[in-house]
mmCIF file of C-alpha atoms in Angstrom:
data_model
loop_
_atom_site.group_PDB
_atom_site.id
_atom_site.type_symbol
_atom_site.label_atom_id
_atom_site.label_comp_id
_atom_site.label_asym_id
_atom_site.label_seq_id
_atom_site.Cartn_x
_atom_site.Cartn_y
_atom_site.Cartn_z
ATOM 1 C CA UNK A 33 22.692 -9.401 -5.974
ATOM 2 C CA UNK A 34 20.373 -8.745 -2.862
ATOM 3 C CA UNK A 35 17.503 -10.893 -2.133
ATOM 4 C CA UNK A 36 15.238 -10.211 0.164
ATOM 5 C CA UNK A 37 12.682 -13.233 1.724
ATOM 6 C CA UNK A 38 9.496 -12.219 4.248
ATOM 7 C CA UNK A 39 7.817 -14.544 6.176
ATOM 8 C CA UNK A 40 5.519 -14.944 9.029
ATOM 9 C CA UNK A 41 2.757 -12.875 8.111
ATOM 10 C CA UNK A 42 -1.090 -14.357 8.127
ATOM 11 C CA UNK A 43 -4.454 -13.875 9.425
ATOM 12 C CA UNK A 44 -5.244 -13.110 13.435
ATOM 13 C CA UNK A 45 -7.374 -11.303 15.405
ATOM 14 C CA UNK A 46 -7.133 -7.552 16.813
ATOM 15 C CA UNK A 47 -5.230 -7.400 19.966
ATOM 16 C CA UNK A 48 -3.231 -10.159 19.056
ATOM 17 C CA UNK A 49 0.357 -10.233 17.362
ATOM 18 C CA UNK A 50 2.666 -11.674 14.566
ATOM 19 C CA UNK A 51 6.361 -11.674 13.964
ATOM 20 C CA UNK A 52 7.458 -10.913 10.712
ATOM 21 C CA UNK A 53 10.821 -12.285 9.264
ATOM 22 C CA UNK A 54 13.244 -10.676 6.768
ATOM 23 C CA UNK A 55 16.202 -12.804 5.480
ATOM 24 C CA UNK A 56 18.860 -10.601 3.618
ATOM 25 C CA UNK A 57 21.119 -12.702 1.415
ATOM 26 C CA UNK A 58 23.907 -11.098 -0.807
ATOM 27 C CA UNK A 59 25.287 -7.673 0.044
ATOM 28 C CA UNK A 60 23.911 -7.826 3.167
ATOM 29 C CA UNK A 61 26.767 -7.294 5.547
ATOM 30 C CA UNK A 62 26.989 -3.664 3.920
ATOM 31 C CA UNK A 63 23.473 -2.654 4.123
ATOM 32 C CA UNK A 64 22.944 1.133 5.794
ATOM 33 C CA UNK A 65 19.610 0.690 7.249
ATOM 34 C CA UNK A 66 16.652 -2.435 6.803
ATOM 35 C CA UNK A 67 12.965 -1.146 7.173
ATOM 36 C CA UNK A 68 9.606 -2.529 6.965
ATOM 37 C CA UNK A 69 7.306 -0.447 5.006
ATOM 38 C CA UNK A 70 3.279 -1.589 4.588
ATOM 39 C CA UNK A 71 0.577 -1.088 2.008
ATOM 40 C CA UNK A 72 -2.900 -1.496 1.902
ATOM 41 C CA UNK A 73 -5.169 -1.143 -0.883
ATOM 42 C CA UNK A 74 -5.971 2.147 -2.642
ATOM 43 C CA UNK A 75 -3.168 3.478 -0.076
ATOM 44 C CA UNK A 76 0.205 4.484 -0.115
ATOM 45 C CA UNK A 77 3.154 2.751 0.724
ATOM 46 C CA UNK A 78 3.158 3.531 4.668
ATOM 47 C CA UNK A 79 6.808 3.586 6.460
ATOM 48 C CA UNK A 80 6.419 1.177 9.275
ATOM 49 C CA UNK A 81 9.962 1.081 10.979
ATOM 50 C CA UNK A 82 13.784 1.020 10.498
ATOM 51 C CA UNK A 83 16.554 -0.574 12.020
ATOM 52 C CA UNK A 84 20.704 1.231 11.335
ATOM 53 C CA UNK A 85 23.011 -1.219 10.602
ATOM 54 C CA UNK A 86 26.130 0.264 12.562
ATOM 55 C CA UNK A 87 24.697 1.044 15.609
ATOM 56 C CA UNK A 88 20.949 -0.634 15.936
ATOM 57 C CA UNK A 89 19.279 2.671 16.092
ATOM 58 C CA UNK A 90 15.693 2.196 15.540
ATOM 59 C CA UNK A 91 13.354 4.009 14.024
ATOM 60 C CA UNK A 92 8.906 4.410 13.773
ATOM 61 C CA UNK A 93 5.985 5.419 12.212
ATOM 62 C CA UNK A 94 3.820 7.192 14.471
ATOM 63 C CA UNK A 95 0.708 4.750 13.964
ATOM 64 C CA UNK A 96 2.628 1.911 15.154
ATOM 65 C CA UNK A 97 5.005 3.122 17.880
ATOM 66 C CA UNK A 98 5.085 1.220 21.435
ATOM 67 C CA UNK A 99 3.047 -1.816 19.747
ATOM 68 C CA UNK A 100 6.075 -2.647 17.199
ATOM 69 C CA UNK A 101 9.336 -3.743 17.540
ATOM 70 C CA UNK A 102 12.515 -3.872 14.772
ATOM 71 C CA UNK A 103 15.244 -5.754 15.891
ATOM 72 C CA UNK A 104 17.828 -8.060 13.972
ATOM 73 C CA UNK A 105 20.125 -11.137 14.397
ATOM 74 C CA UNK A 106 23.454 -10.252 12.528
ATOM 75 C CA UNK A 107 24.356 -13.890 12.482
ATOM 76 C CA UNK A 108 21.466 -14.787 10.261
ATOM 77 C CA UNK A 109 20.995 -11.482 8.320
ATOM 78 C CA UNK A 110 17.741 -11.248 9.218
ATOM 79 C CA UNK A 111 15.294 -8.427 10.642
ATOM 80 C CA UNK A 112 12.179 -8.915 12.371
ATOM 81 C CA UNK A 113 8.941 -7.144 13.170
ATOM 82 C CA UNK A 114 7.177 -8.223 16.285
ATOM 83 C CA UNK A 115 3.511 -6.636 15.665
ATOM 84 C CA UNK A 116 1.686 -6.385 18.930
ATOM 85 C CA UNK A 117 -1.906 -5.247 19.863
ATOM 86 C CA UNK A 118 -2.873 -5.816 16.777
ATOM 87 C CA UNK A 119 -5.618 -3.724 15.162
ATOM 88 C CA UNK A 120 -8.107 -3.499 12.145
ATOM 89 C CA UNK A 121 -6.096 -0.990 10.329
ATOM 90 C CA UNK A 122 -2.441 -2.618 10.498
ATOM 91 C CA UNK A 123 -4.146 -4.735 7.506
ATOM 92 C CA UNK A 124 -1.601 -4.319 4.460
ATOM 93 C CA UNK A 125 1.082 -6.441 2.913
ATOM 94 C CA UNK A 126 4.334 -5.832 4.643
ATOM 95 C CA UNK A 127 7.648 -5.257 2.735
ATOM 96 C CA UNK A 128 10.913 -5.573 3.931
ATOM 97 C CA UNK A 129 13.969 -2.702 2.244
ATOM 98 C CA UNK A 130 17.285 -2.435 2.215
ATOM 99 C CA UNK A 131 18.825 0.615 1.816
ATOM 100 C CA UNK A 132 23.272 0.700 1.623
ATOM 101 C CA UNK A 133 22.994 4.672 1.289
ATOM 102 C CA UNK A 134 22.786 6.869 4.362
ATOM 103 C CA UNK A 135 21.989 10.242 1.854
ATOM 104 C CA UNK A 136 18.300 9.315 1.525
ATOM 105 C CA UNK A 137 15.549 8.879 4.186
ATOM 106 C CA UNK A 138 14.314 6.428 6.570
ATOM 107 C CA UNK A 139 11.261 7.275 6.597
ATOM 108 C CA UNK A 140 10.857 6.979 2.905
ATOM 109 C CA UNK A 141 10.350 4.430 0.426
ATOM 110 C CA UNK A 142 12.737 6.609 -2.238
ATOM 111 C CA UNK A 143 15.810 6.035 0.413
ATOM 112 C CA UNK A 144 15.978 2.062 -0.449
ATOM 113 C CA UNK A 145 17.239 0.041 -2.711
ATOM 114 C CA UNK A 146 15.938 -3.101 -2.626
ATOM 115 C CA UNK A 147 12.420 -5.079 -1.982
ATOM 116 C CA UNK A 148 11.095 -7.689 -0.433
ATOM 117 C CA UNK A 149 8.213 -9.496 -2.139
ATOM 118 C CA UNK A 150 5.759 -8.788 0.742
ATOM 119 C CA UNK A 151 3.679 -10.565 2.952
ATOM 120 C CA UNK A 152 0.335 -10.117 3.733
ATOM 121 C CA UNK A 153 -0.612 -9.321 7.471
ATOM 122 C CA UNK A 154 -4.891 -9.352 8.016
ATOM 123 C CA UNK A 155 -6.166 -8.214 11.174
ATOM 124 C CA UNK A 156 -9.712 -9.063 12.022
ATOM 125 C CA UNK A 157 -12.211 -7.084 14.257
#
Protein backbone atom coordinates (compact mmCIF):
# COMPACT_ATOMS: atom_id res chain seq x y z
CA UNK A 1 0.00 0.00 0.00
CA UNK A 2 1.30 3.58 -0.99
CA UNK A 3 0.91 6.44 1.25
CA UNK A 4 1.55 9.56 0.38
CA UNK A 5 2.19 12.59 3.29
CA UNK A 6 2.48 16.61 2.14
CA UNK A 7 3.73 19.07 4.22
CA UNK A 8 5.04 22.51 4.30
CA UNK A 9 2.45 24.38 2.71
CA UNK A 10 0.83 27.71 4.53
CA UNK A 11 0.12 31.26 4.14
CA UNK A 12 2.92 33.98 2.73
CA UNK A 13 3.12 36.80 0.80
CA UNK A 14 3.64 37.27 -3.15
CA UNK A 15 7.22 37.26 -4.06
CA UNK A 16 8.03 35.11 -1.39
CA UNK A 17 8.44 31.16 -1.35
CA UNK A 18 7.57 27.76 0.36
CA UNK A 19 8.93 24.28 0.12
CA UNK A 20 6.60 21.66 -0.14
CA UNK A 21 7.37 18.05 1.15
CA UNK A 22 6.17 14.67 -0.19
CA UNK A 23 7.02 11.50 1.84
CA UNK A 24 6.35 8.23 -0.23
CA UNK A 25 6.08 5.19 2.02
CA UNK A 26 5.29 1.63 0.59
CA UNK A 27 5.99 0.85 -3.05
CA UNK A 28 7.95 3.63 -3.34
CA UNK A 29 11.27 2.40 -4.57
CA UNK A 30 9.27 1.33 -7.85
CA UNK A 31 7.46 4.43 -8.53
CA UNK A 32 7.81 5.70 -12.50
CA UNK A 33 7.43 9.31 -12.01
CA UNK A 34 6.21 11.66 -8.59
CA UNK A 35 4.39 14.99 -9.56
CA UNK A 36 2.81 17.79 -7.85
CA UNK A 37 -0.43 18.72 -9.31
CA UNK A 38 -2.57 21.98 -7.73
CA UNK A 39 -6.20 22.96 -7.48
CA UNK A 40 -7.96 25.90 -6.73
CA UNK A 41 -11.52 26.41 -6.35
CA UNK A 42 -14.08 26.15 -9.17
CA UNK A 43 -10.79 25.05 -11.21
CA UNK A 44 -9.33 22.12 -12.51
CA UNK A 45 -6.77 20.05 -11.25
CA UNK A 46 -3.63 22.06 -12.74
CA UNK A 47 -0.30 19.85 -13.47
CA UNK A 48 2.37 21.66 -11.60
CA UNK A 49 5.60 19.50 -12.16
CA UNK A 50 7.14 15.97 -12.37
CA UNK A 51 10.15 14.40 -11.36
CA UNK A 52 11.30 10.46 -13.40
CA UNK A 53 12.35 8.14 -11.09
CA UNK A 54 15.26 6.45 -13.20
CA UNK A 55 16.93 9.24 -14.38
CA UNK A 56 15.66 12.64 -12.44
CA UNK A 57 14.26 14.11 -15.55
CA UNK A 58 12.09 16.91 -14.64
CA UNK A 59 9.26 18.12 -15.91
CA UNK A 60 6.72 21.80 -15.83
CA UNK A 61 3.73 23.49 -16.25
CA UNK A 62 4.16 26.48 -18.19
CA UNK A 63 2.67 28.92 -15.41
CA UNK A 64 5.22 27.92 -13.04
CA UNK A 65 8.46 27.27 -14.95
CA UNK A 66 11.87 29.05 -13.75
CA UNK A 67 10.06 29.97 -10.28
CA UNK A 68 9.62 26.08 -9.28
CA UNK A 69 11.78 23.47 -8.59
CA UNK A 70 11.10 19.32 -8.25
CA UNK A 71 13.80 17.58 -6.88
CA UNK A 72 13.98 14.41 -4.52
CA UNK A 73 16.13 12.69 -1.81
CA UNK A 74 16.06 8.87 -2.65
CA UNK A 75 17.23 8.12 0.83
CA UNK A 76 14.10 9.46 2.40
CA UNK A 77 11.55 8.83 -0.43
CA UNK A 78 10.61 12.08 -0.52
CA UNK A 79 9.98 14.87 -3.30
CA UNK A 80 9.96 18.44 -2.85
CA UNK A 81 8.63 21.60 -4.42
CA UNK A 82 10.57 24.73 -3.77
CA UNK A 83 7.87 27.54 -4.85
CA UNK A 84 9.63 30.78 -5.53
CA UNK A 85 8.36 34.32 -6.47
CA UNK A 86 5.41 33.57 -5.25
CA UNK A 87 2.23 35.07 -6.74
CA UNK A 88 -1.60 35.65 -6.16
CA UNK A 89 -2.62 32.96 -8.47
CA UNK A 90 -0.30 29.94 -7.26
CA UNK A 91 -3.23 29.89 -4.48
CA UNK A 92 -4.58 26.13 -4.57
CA UNK A 93 -4.08 23.07 -2.46
CA UNK A 94 -1.12 21.16 -3.69
CA UNK A 95 -1.16 17.33 -4.22
CA UNK A 96 1.56 15.14 -4.44
CA UNK A 97 1.09 11.62 -7.23
CA UNK A 98 2.69 8.76 -7.80
CA UNK A 99 2.50 7.19 -10.86
CA UNK A 100 4.57 3.28 -11.34
CA UNK A 101 3.32 3.29 -15.13
CA UNK A 102 5.34 5.02 -17.83
CA UNK A 103 2.13 4.37 -20.59
CA UNK A 104 0.19 7.38 -19.27
CA UNK A 105 1.12 11.11 -19.07
CA UNK A 106 3.00 13.43 -16.99
CA UNK A 107 1.30 16.05 -17.53
CA UNK A 108 -1.93 14.50 -16.53
CA UNK A 109 -3.74 13.70 -13.53
CA UNK A 110 -5.21 10.25 -15.40
CA UNK A 111 -1.32 8.99 -15.62
CA UNK A 112 -1.14 8.45 -11.59
CA UNK A 113 -1.98 6.23 -9.31
CA UNK A 114 -1.91 7.43 -6.13
CA UNK A 115 -2.74 10.81 -3.98
CA UNK A 116 -1.57 12.77 -1.58
CA UNK A 117 -4.08 14.39 0.77
CA UNK A 118 -3.05 17.97 -0.22
CA UNK A 119 -1.88 20.91 1.32
CA UNK A 120 -3.01 24.17 1.05
CA UNK A 121 -0.52 26.90 -0.32
CA UNK A 122 -2.22 30.85 0.02
CA UNK A 123 -0.45 33.55 -1.56
CA UNK A 124 -1.36 37.04 -0.54
CA UNK A 125 -1.16 40.31 -2.65
Amino acid sequence: QVRLVESGGGLVQAGGSLRLSCAASGRAFSSYVMGWFRQAPGKEREFVAAIRWSDSNTYYGDSVKGRFTISRDNAKNTVYLQMNSLKPEDTAVYYCAQAFTSLRPITSAVGYDYWGQGTQVTVSS
